[in-house]
Short mmCIF file of C-alpha atoms in Angstrom, two decimals:
data_model
loop_
_atom_site.label_atom_id
_atom_site.label_comp_id
_atom_site.label_asym_id
_atom_site.label_seq_id
_atom_site.Cartn_x
_atom_site.Cartn_y
_atom_site.Cartn_z
CA MET A 19 52.16 50.37 15.89
CA LEU A 20 48.53 51.28 15.09
CA ILE A 21 49.66 53.79 12.44
CA TRP A 22 51.86 51.06 10.89
CA VAL A 23 48.97 48.61 10.73
CA CYS A 24 46.68 51.27 9.28
CA GLY A 25 49.41 52.16 6.81
CA ASP A 26 49.23 48.67 5.31
CA LEU A 27 45.82 48.80 3.67
CA THR A 28 46.03 45.18 2.55
CA VAL A 29 46.29 43.98 6.15
CA LEU A 30 43.69 46.46 7.39
CA ARG A 31 41.19 45.54 4.69
CA PHE A 32 41.61 41.84 5.33
CA VAL A 33 41.12 42.21 9.09
CA LEU A 34 38.15 44.55 8.91
CA ASP A 35 36.30 42.60 6.21
CA GLY A 36 35.70 40.07 8.97
CA ILE A 37 34.64 36.44 8.78
CA PRO A 38 31.95 35.70 6.16
CA PRO A 39 28.75 34.48 7.83
CA CYS A 40 27.01 31.26 6.92
CA ARG A 41 24.26 31.16 4.32
CA ASP A 42 20.91 32.50 5.47
CA SER A 43 17.89 30.42 4.56
CA LYS A 44 15.55 33.33 5.19
CA LEU A 45 17.11 35.72 2.68
CA LEU A 46 17.57 35.93 -1.05
CA ILE A 47 21.00 37.53 -1.57
CA LYS A 48 21.96 38.77 -5.00
CA ASP A 49 25.23 40.31 -6.21
CA LEU A 50 25.48 42.57 -9.25
CA LYS A 51 27.49 45.47 -10.58
CA VAL A 52 26.21 48.88 -11.63
CA ASP A 53 28.70 51.02 -13.57
CA GLY A 54 31.47 48.87 -12.11
CA VAL A 55 30.23 49.26 -8.53
CA PRO A 56 29.44 46.03 -6.64
CA LEU A 57 26.02 45.86 -4.99
CA ARG A 58 24.69 43.16 -2.69
CA ILE A 59 20.92 43.08 -2.41
CA TYR A 60 19.16 41.36 0.49
CA GLN A 61 15.49 40.40 0.20
CA PRO A 62 13.38 38.38 2.63
CA LYS A 63 12.32 35.08 1.05
CA TRP A 64 8.83 35.12 2.50
CA PRO A 65 6.18 36.62 0.19
CA PRO A 66 5.53 40.31 0.84
CA THR A 67 2.09 41.36 2.02
CA GLY A 68 2.64 44.66 0.26
CA LYS A 69 5.48 46.69 -1.14
CA ARG A 70 8.56 46.75 1.07
CA ARG A 71 10.86 49.48 2.29
CA GLY A 72 14.04 49.98 0.30
CA ILE A 73 17.19 50.72 2.31
CA LEU A 74 20.49 51.76 0.77
CA TYR A 75 23.45 51.12 3.07
CA PHE A 76 26.91 52.68 2.70
CA HIS A 77 29.52 51.03 4.91
CA GLY A 78 32.15 52.90 6.89
CA GLY A 79 35.93 52.61 6.60
CA ALA A 80 37.34 56.10 5.97
CA GLY A 81 36.78 55.60 2.23
CA THR A 82 39.82 53.32 2.12
CA PHE A 83 38.62 49.99 3.56
CA GLY A 84 35.42 48.07 4.17
CA SER A 85 33.24 46.38 1.54
CA ILE A 86 29.85 44.83 0.85
CA THR A 87 30.94 42.06 3.22
CA PHE A 88 29.44 44.23 5.99
CA GLU A 89 27.00 41.36 6.07
CA ARG A 90 25.66 40.93 9.55
CA ILE A 91 24.04 44.34 9.92
CA CYS A 92 22.50 44.29 6.45
CA ARG A 93 21.08 40.80 6.96
CA TYR A 94 19.70 41.72 10.37
CA ILE A 95 17.98 44.85 9.10
CA ALA A 96 16.56 43.10 6.02
CA LYS A 97 14.93 40.45 8.20
CA LYS A 98 13.87 42.55 11.19
CA CYS A 99 12.47 45.35 9.01
CA ASN A 100 11.05 43.11 6.26
CA SER A 101 12.93 45.33 3.83
CA VAL A 102 15.06 45.20 0.72
CA VAL A 103 18.58 46.27 1.71
CA VAL A 104 21.14 47.34 -0.90
CA SER A 105 24.72 47.30 0.35
CA VAL A 106 26.94 49.48 -1.85
CA GLY A 107 30.55 48.41 -2.38
CA TYR A 108 31.81 51.78 -3.54
CA ARG A 109 35.34 51.67 -4.89
CA LEU A 110 38.04 52.53 -2.38
CA ALA A 111 40.75 55.15 -2.25
CA PRO A 112 43.60 55.54 -2.93
CA GLU A 113 43.21 53.19 -5.93
CA HIS A 114 40.03 55.04 -6.87
CA PRO A 115 40.65 58.69 -5.99
CA TYR A 116 38.34 60.98 -4.05
CA PRO A 117 35.61 62.06 -4.81
CA GLY A 118 34.84 58.93 -6.83
CA GLN A 119 33.23 57.28 -3.79
CA TYR A 120 30.40 59.82 -3.83
CA PHE A 121 29.73 59.19 -7.52
CA ASP A 122 29.66 55.43 -6.92
CA CYS A 123 27.15 55.87 -4.09
CA LEU A 124 25.05 58.26 -6.15
CA ASN A 125 25.01 55.96 -9.20
CA ALA A 126 24.02 52.99 -7.04
CA THR A 127 21.24 55.06 -5.47
CA LEU A 128 19.94 56.21 -8.85
CA TYR A 129 19.96 52.65 -10.18
CA PHE A 130 17.93 51.40 -7.24
CA MET A 131 15.46 54.28 -7.30
CA ARG A 132 14.85 53.72 -11.00
CA ASN A 133 14.27 49.97 -10.57
CA LEU A 134 12.03 49.82 -7.51
CA GLU A 135 9.38 47.71 -9.22
CA GLU A 136 11.88 44.92 -9.83
CA TYR A 137 12.45 44.67 -6.08
CA HIS A 138 8.83 45.29 -5.06
CA VAL A 139 9.79 48.43 -3.13
CA ASP A 140 7.40 51.23 -2.18
CA PRO A 141 8.73 54.49 -3.72
CA ALA A 142 7.43 56.35 -0.66
CA LEU A 143 9.60 54.26 1.66
CA ILE A 144 13.19 54.71 0.48
CA ILE A 145 15.78 55.12 3.23
CA ILE A 146 19.41 56.14 2.75
CA SER A 147 21.76 55.04 5.50
CA GLY A 148 25.35 54.44 6.48
CA ASP A 149 27.86 54.38 9.30
CA SER A 150 30.91 56.60 9.87
CA CYS A 151 32.16 57.85 6.47
CA GLY A 152 29.29 55.87 4.92
CA ALA A 153 26.96 58.12 6.90
CA ASN A 154 28.83 61.06 5.38
CA PHE A 155 28.11 59.63 1.92
CA ALA A 156 24.46 59.12 2.86
CA THR A 157 24.23 62.73 4.03
CA VAL A 158 25.74 64.08 0.82
CA ILE A 159 23.55 61.88 -1.40
CA CYS A 160 20.42 63.10 0.41
CA GLN A 161 21.53 66.69 -0.14
CA ILE A 162 22.16 66.04 -3.84
CA LEU A 163 18.78 64.38 -4.30
CA VAL A 164 16.93 67.42 -2.95
CA ASN A 165 17.01 68.87 -6.46
CA LYS A 166 16.22 65.63 -8.32
CA ARG A 167 12.55 66.26 -9.02
CA ASP A 168 12.23 63.27 -11.37
CA LEU A 169 12.88 60.76 -8.55
CA PRO A 170 10.84 59.64 -5.55
CA LYS A 171 11.39 61.66 -2.42
CA ILE A 172 13.60 60.04 0.20
CA ARG A 173 11.57 58.98 3.25
CA ALA A 174 14.41 59.19 5.79
CA GLN A 175 18.16 59.31 6.25
CA VAL A 176 19.72 57.04 8.88
CA LEU A 177 23.15 58.24 10.04
CA LEU A 178 25.15 56.05 12.41
CA TYR A 179 27.99 57.94 14.14
CA PRO A 180 28.57 60.16 11.08
CA GLY A 181 31.67 62.19 10.23
CA LEU A 182 30.39 65.43 8.75
CA GLN A 183 33.00 68.17 8.92
CA GLY A 184 36.71 68.85 8.55
CA LEU A 185 36.88 72.37 9.94
CA ASP A 186 37.18 71.94 13.69
CA PHE A 187 39.24 69.20 15.29
CA HIS A 188 39.05 70.88 18.69
CA LEU A 189 35.39 70.23 19.45
CA PRO A 190 34.72 68.71 22.89
CA SER A 191 34.44 65.17 21.51
CA TYR A 192 37.81 65.48 19.78
CA GLN A 193 39.42 66.61 23.02
CA GLN A 194 37.73 64.07 25.28
CA ASN A 195 38.21 61.07 23.01
CA ALA A 196 41.58 61.89 21.46
CA ARG A 197 43.08 58.61 22.68
CA ILE A 198 39.98 56.41 22.73
CA PRO A 199 39.96 53.37 20.39
CA MET A 200 39.00 52.66 17.69
CA LEU A 201 39.37 56.10 16.12
CA TYR A 202 42.07 58.25 17.68
CA ARG A 203 42.09 61.96 16.95
CA LYS A 204 45.35 61.77 14.99
CA LEU A 205 44.06 58.78 13.04
CA VAL A 206 41.22 60.93 11.67
CA ILE A 207 43.77 63.20 9.99
CA TYR A 208 45.93 60.28 8.91
CA PHE A 209 42.97 58.57 7.24
CA CYS A 210 42.02 61.84 5.53
CA PHE A 211 45.43 61.89 3.87
CA ARG A 212 45.16 58.24 2.85
CA TYR A 213 41.73 58.95 1.44
CA LEU A 214 43.10 61.87 -0.58
CA ASN A 215 46.08 59.73 -1.65
CA ARG A 216 48.62 62.12 -0.18
CA LYS A 217 51.57 61.69 2.09
CA PRO A 218 50.59 62.72 5.64
CA SER A 219 51.97 66.13 6.55
CA PHE A 220 51.16 69.09 8.80
CA LEU A 221 49.25 66.77 11.17
CA GLU A 222 49.70 69.00 14.22
CA ASP A 223 48.82 72.14 12.27
CA ILE A 224 45.61 70.55 11.00
CA LEU A 225 44.70 69.38 14.51
CA GLN A 226 45.07 73.04 15.54
CA ASN A 227 42.72 74.07 12.68
CA CYS A 228 45.45 76.06 10.92
CA HIS A 229 44.09 74.81 7.58
CA VAL A 230 40.93 76.92 7.84
CA PRO A 231 40.99 80.51 6.49
CA GLU A 232 39.76 83.10 8.98
CA ILE A 233 36.89 84.10 6.72
CA MET A 234 35.62 80.49 6.76
CA LYS A 235 35.95 80.24 10.53
CA LEU A 236 33.85 83.37 10.92
CA LYS A 237 31.28 82.33 8.30
CA TYR A 238 30.67 78.85 9.70
CA LYS A 239 31.08 79.46 13.41
CA LYS A 240 27.28 79.75 13.62
CA TRP A 241 27.07 76.07 12.63
CA ILE A 242 30.35 74.48 13.72
CA SER A 243 31.24 75.57 17.21
CA ALA A 244 31.48 74.14 20.70
CA ASP A 245 28.91 76.79 21.64
CA ASN A 246 26.32 74.64 19.85
CA ILE A 247 27.18 71.52 21.85
CA PRO A 248 24.97 70.99 24.94
CA ASP A 249 26.79 71.54 28.24
CA GLU A 250 26.22 67.95 29.36
CA PHE A 251 28.70 66.86 26.68
CA LYS A 252 31.44 69.08 28.10
CA ILE A 253 31.43 67.57 31.59
CA ARG A 254 34.25 65.15 30.82
CA GLY A 255 36.49 68.07 30.00
CA TYR A 256 36.68 70.80 27.40
CA ILE A 257 39.14 73.66 26.99
CA PRO A 258 38.17 76.32 24.42
CA GLN A 259 40.82 76.55 21.75
CA LYS A 260 43.10 79.55 21.74
CA SER A 261 43.27 81.50 18.51
CA THR A 262 45.58 79.92 15.92
CA SER A 263 47.04 81.43 12.77
CA TYR A 264 45.95 80.37 9.31
CA LYS A 265 48.71 78.74 7.25
CA HIS A 266 48.21 78.76 3.51
CA GLU A 267 50.49 75.79 2.86
CA VAL A 268 48.50 73.69 5.32
CA HIS A 269 45.24 74.72 3.66
CA GLU A 270 46.58 73.73 0.24
CA ALA A 271 47.52 70.29 1.56
CA VAL A 272 43.98 69.45 2.70
CA LYS A 273 41.63 72.01 1.18
CA GLU A 274 39.27 69.20 0.15
CA LEU A 275 38.33 68.81 3.83
CA LEU A 276 36.46 72.10 3.54
CA ALA A 277 34.39 71.08 0.50
CA ILE A 278 30.67 70.38 0.89
CA THR A 279 31.21 66.71 0.04
CA PHE A 280 33.71 66.22 2.85
CA SER A 281 31.87 68.61 5.16
CA PRO A 282 28.12 68.42 4.45
CA LEU A 283 27.53 70.29 7.71
CA LEU A 284 28.40 73.36 5.62
CA ALA A 285 25.42 72.99 3.28
CA GLU A 286 23.23 76.08 3.10
CA ASP A 287 19.91 76.30 4.92
CA SER A 288 18.14 76.29 1.54
CA ILE A 289 19.28 72.67 1.16
CA ILE A 290 19.01 71.56 4.79
CA CYS A 291 15.38 72.66 5.07
CA GLN A 292 14.38 70.29 2.24
CA LEU A 293 16.00 67.16 3.69
CA PRO A 294 13.98 64.13 4.80
CA GLU A 295 13.19 63.06 8.32
CA SER A 296 16.40 61.94 10.01
CA TYR A 297 17.68 59.40 12.49
CA ILE A 298 21.10 60.05 14.04
CA VAL A 299 23.17 57.84 16.31
CA THR A 300 26.03 59.28 18.37
CA CYS A 301 28.43 57.47 20.70
CA GLU A 302 29.85 59.06 23.84
CA PHE A 303 33.37 57.72 23.32
CA ASP A 304 33.76 58.84 19.72
CA VAL A 305 35.76 61.76 18.34
CA LEU A 306 32.96 62.23 15.77
CA ARG A 307 30.22 62.47 18.40
CA ASP A 308 29.87 66.23 18.08
CA ASP A 309 29.53 66.09 14.29
CA GLY A 310 26.28 64.20 14.85
CA LEU A 311 25.14 66.61 17.56
CA LEU A 312 25.84 69.64 15.37
CA TYR A 313 23.98 68.16 12.40
CA LYS A 314 21.06 67.27 14.66
CA LYS A 315 20.85 70.93 15.70
CA ARG A 316 21.12 72.18 12.11
CA LEU A 317 18.32 69.90 10.96
CA GLU A 318 16.06 70.80 13.87
CA ASP A 319 16.76 74.51 13.40
CA ASN A 320 15.49 74.08 9.84
CA GLY A 321 12.31 72.30 10.88
CA ILE A 322 13.42 68.75 10.05
CA GLN A 323 12.18 66.02 12.38
CA VAL A 324 15.11 64.21 14.03
CA THR A 325 15.09 61.04 16.07
CA TRP A 326 18.31 60.82 18.06
CA TYR A 327 19.84 57.87 19.85
CA HIS A 328 22.91 58.41 22.02
CA SER A 329 24.92 55.40 23.17
CA GLU A 330 26.42 56.40 26.51
CA SER A 331 28.95 53.55 26.45
CA GLY A 332 29.44 53.30 22.68
CA PHE A 333 32.63 54.02 20.75
CA HIS A 334 33.39 54.67 17.11
CA GLY A 335 33.24 51.54 14.98
CA ILE A 336 31.34 49.50 17.57
CA LEU A 337 29.03 48.11 14.88
CA ALA A 338 31.95 46.33 13.20
CA PHE A 339 31.66 43.79 16.04
CA PHE A 340 27.92 43.27 15.65
CA GLY A 341 26.93 39.63 15.26
CA TYR A 342 30.25 38.17 16.40
CA GLY A 343 28.93 36.50 19.54
CA ILE A 344 31.20 36.97 22.57
CA PHE A 345 33.19 39.58 20.63
CA SER A 346 30.18 41.84 20.09
CA PHE A 347 29.07 44.60 22.45
CA LEU A 348 25.69 45.05 24.10
CA SER A 349 25.83 48.75 23.23
CA GLY A 350 26.17 47.87 19.55
CA LYS A 351 23.18 45.52 19.74
CA LYS A 352 21.14 48.30 21.37
CA ILE A 353 22.11 50.71 18.58
CA ILE A 354 20.98 48.31 15.87
CA ASP A 355 17.77 47.36 17.65
CA ASN A 356 16.90 51.02 18.19
CA THR A 357 17.63 51.65 14.52
CA VAL A 358 15.39 48.75 13.52
CA ASN A 359 12.58 50.13 15.71
CA TYR A 360 12.94 53.52 14.03
CA ILE A 361 12.83 52.05 10.52
CA ASN A 362 9.79 49.97 11.42
CA SER A 363 8.03 53.10 12.66
CA LEU A 364 8.17 54.71 9.21
#
């Protein structure tokens, strides 16, 4: 039933866009398009005492749903952090094929960074953020900007339960949370196919990591391995995967999963060591939990300061309920408030 609902993107998009909130008298909200990409810009109405932080926000939704109507979080952050927040409505797959979403996010970022004066933003206080696949986009954009010497340096990246790799679907979090809503283990693969605009196939083979050539497994085991996950995250159960055989036809079906864009955890140390200070949120009941833990380790191993918040009762997608009264979760509120405290500390 869940697969059927997710298969109808029209229904899924309508449901997950949520109920539009009422007008906010404390914010100036402006919509515009940059190279065809919708942006929604939130600015506090009260006069600034100095230049404000500028926060780019990329919403989650597996690259196939979600929009700039991710209002409640952006409004909350804009007010609580006295910041200009730019919500990026990157165009969705499959209508706009992968990797177009990354280009949309990059173009929106470049527009904002080149027009900071218009929004009274301090060029030393630019933050790139996102949740779920939006956190993946934020990660990739930060890696791309490392070599953009003509732009201000990013102050921090804020990654909320990010998905950062498509090599290993047998990490402890994938095993422990395989059947935990809202993101089942099989749904991850299903959404990958929808994102790539391909008919789902070889699901079981991909879950067994048969899509990864042996040479890649050996090369990246130092970065993507259950050995790098702290033992406390294996208490709920973890069985090391038995060796599986590489299948070329499976690799060809989803080889994009192994690209740096899809799997920014594979970026070389020469890039990682130049990244900005980072804030990472992980949720215990999330198949993507270990992606965040592995990236945290990679950043720290390269001398990057990381502030980490782990929600012990959180699940993937919990922030979609933020601001909906009795339907919201205390854990989600704690995540956002901790994130606000981090941003305000910068």
